[in-house]
Short mmCIF file of C-alpha atoms in Angstrom, two decimals:
data_model
loop_
_atom_site.label_atom_id
_atom_site.label_comp_id
_atom_site.label_asym_id
_atom_site.label_seq_id
_atom_site.Cartn_x
_atom_site.Cartn_y
_atom_site.Cartn_z
CA MET N 803 205.82 82.89 105.83
CA ALA N 804 203.83 85.64 105.76
CA ASN N 805 199.91 84.71 105.07
CA PRO N 806 197.61 86.49 102.97
CA LEU N 807 194.82 88.60 104.14
CA CYS N 808 192.47 89.81 100.99
CA LEU N 809 188.95 91.25 103.00
CA MET N 810 186.35 92.38 100.68
CA MET N 811 183.54 94.71 102.08
CA PRO N 812 180.84 95.50 99.59
CA VAL N 813 179.59 98.93 100.19
CA LEU N 814 176.22 100.56 101.46
CA PRO N 815 174.17 101.09 97.55
CA GLY N 816 173.83 104.83 97.17
CA THR N 817 177.47 105.62 98.87
CA ASP N 818 179.24 108.16 97.52
CA PRO N 819 182.53 107.17 96.55
CA THR N 820 184.53 110.13 97.71
CA HIS N 821 183.18 109.39 101.38
CA ILE N 822 185.21 106.74 101.11
CA ALA N 823 188.58 108.34 99.45
CA ALA N 824 188.30 110.93 101.98
CA ALA N 825 188.48 108.49 105.15
CA LEU N 826 191.20 106.92 103.39
CA GLN N 827 193.17 109.79 102.71
CA GLU N 828 192.07 110.65 106.48
CA TYR N 829 194.15 107.86 107.92
CA GLN N 830 196.73 106.99 105.86
CA LYS N 831 199.31 108.60 107.90
CA GLN N 832 197.72 106.70 111.29
CA ILE N 833 197.35 103.20 109.06
CA ASN N 834 201.01 103.73 107.90
CA ALA N 835 202.06 104.04 111.85
CA ALA N 836 199.98 101.27 112.78
CA LEU N 837 200.98 98.76 110.72
CA THR N 838 205.14 99.51 111.33
CA SER N 839 204.41 99.23 114.83
CA ILE N 840 202.45 95.61 114.41
CA GLY N 841 205.41 94.72 113.49
CA THR N 842 204.49 91.76 111.27
CA VAL N 843 202.70 93.03 108.23
CA HIS N 844 204.79 92.35 105.14
CA PHE N 845 202.79 94.66 102.76
CA ALA N 846 199.32 96.08 103.04
CA ARG N 847 197.15 98.09 101.61
CA PHE N 848 193.34 99.59 101.30
CA THR N 849 191.73 99.60 98.23
CA LEU N 850 188.11 100.88 96.49
CA PHE N 851 187.04 98.64 93.64
CA ASP N 852 184.28 99.62 91.51
CA ARG N 853 182.54 96.16 90.39
CA ALA N 854 180.45 98.01 87.57
CA GLN N 855 184.04 98.91 85.53
CA ALA N 856 185.71 96.26 83.70
CA ASN N 857 189.16 97.20 85.27
CA LEU N 858 187.31 97.46 88.82
CA LEU N 859 188.57 100.93 89.24
CA PRO N 860 186.37 103.59 90.83
CA ASN N 861 185.91 106.78 89.66
CA VAL N 862 186.00 109.00 93.14
CA LYS N 863 185.84 111.98 90.83
CA SER N 864 182.17 111.84 89.74
CA THR N 865 180.16 112.89 92.77
CA GLY N 866 177.15 110.62 93.43
CA PRO N 867 176.11 107.88 95.12
CA SER N 868 177.14 104.13 93.65
CA ASP N 869 175.75 100.68 94.48
CA THR N 870 178.62 98.83 93.39
CA LEU N 871 181.86 99.89 95.41
CA VAL N 872 183.62 96.89 97.34
CA ILE N 873 186.30 98.30 100.09
CA GLY N 874 189.62 95.96 99.50
CA VAL N 875 192.05 95.51 102.53
CA ILE N 876 194.79 93.33 100.81
CA THR N 877 197.72 92.00 103.30
CA GLU N 878 200.81 89.71 103.89
CA TYR N 879 201.07 88.94 107.48
CA ASP N 880 203.46 86.74 109.65
CA GLY N 881 201.34 84.73 112.46
CA ASP N 882 198.13 83.41 113.44
CA PHE N 883 195.02 85.51 112.13
CA ASN N 884 193.32 85.63 115.11
CA ASP N 885 196.30 87.35 116.87
CA TYR N 886 196.88 89.57 113.26
CA ILE N 887 193.17 91.02 113.51
CA GLU N 888 193.05 91.46 117.50
CA ASP N 889 196.34 93.44 116.32
CA PHE N 890 194.50 95.32 113.49
CA VAL N 891 191.70 96.34 116.26
CA ALA N 892 194.15 97.29 118.99
CA LYS N 893 195.84 99.53 116.53
CA LEU N 894 193.53 100.16 113.63
CA GLY N 895 190.02 100.37 115.54
CA PRO N 896 189.42 104.05 114.90
CA VAL N 897 190.43 103.11 111.32
CA PHE N 898 187.62 100.29 111.17
CA ASP N 899 185.18 101.90 112.51
CA ALA N 900 185.63 104.89 110.11
CA LEU N 901 185.33 102.42 107.00
CA LEU N 902 182.59 100.11 108.85
CA GLN N 903 180.02 102.73 108.52
CA PHE N 904 180.11 102.62 104.62
CA VAL N 905 180.34 98.84 104.49
CA GLU N 906 176.84 95.91 104.33
CA GLY N 907 177.04 94.79 107.59
CA GLY N 908 179.53 96.92 109.35
CA LYS N 909 177.67 99.11 111.82
CA PRO N 910 176.84 96.50 114.18
CA LEU N 911 180.71 95.64 114.36
CA ILE N 912 181.05 99.37 115.41
CA PRO N 913 183.20 99.83 117.42
CA VAL N 914 185.24 96.93 116.59
CA ALA N 915 187.11 97.06 120.04
CA ASN N 916 183.95 96.10 121.84
CA HIS N 917 182.76 93.53 119.12
CA VAL N 918 186.30 91.63 118.78
CA ALA N 919 184.85 88.01 118.17
CA ALA N 920 182.29 89.46 115.65
CA PHE N 921 185.12 91.25 113.52
CA GLU N 922 186.94 88.14 113.19
CA ALA N 923 184.26 86.38 112.04
CA PHE N 924 182.88 88.89 109.79
CA ILE N 925 186.69 88.82 108.29
CA SER N 926 186.97 85.83 107.78
CA ALA N 927 183.54 85.57 105.85
CA ASN N 928 184.53 88.28 103.46
CA ASP N 929 188.60 87.18 103.87
CA ALA N 930 188.95 85.90 99.71
CA ALA N 931 192.31 84.17 100.68
CA GLN N 932 190.41 82.14 102.54
CA HIS N 933 188.07 81.01 100.34
CA VAL N 934 188.66 78.43 97.30
CA PRO N 935 190.02 78.99 94.63
CA ASN N 936 191.89 81.82 95.58
CA THR N 937 193.88 80.21 98.98
CA GLY N 938 197.39 79.86 97.21
CA MET N 939 199.94 82.62 97.60
CA TYR N 940 203.54 82.56 96.16
CA SER N 941 206.25 83.65 98.77
CA ALA N 942 210.01 84.33 97.53
CA TYR N 943 211.55 83.90 100.48
CA THR N 944 210.20 82.35 104.20
CA GLN N 945 211.76 84.84 106.47
CA THR N 946 209.36 87.03 108.93
CA VAL N 947 209.19 90.57 109.26
CA GLN N 948 211.38 91.16 111.68
CA LYS N 949 214.08 89.16 110.35
CA ILE N 950 213.85 90.57 107.37
CA LEU N 951 213.84 94.00 109.35
CA ALA N 952 216.86 92.74 111.55
CA SER N 953 219.34 91.84 108.51
CA VAL N 954 218.80 95.32 106.95
#
């Protein structure tokens, strides 16, 4: 059965949202390839939110700094949390290194490959799926990614 991850990383005040959007675009192919190779990820998305907007959608067309941004990493995965994060580090370390430069408390974690335990603790502390009232998750099936791929 899949497990949720809803990582919410508050962005450093004064960050231009276009810089985050550019980093996400730059790494999208690498993200997709890495998540495929991990083999336990059902769904994943990196999302930029703006707490100042009623619908949380950022305005990446406007240039200039913002004090209200949050980078979200929302996934559903099979298996153990720590194993999953270690796979993230192994396959997506450079992506997180690029994003953490924009995140409050992120710079001491760079490079994540040298700070795996601290990165796991950071994710646990900022994973909304691990904190009440967000701990529930519905799943329409109990199959793992590998069983699903084997059946198609």
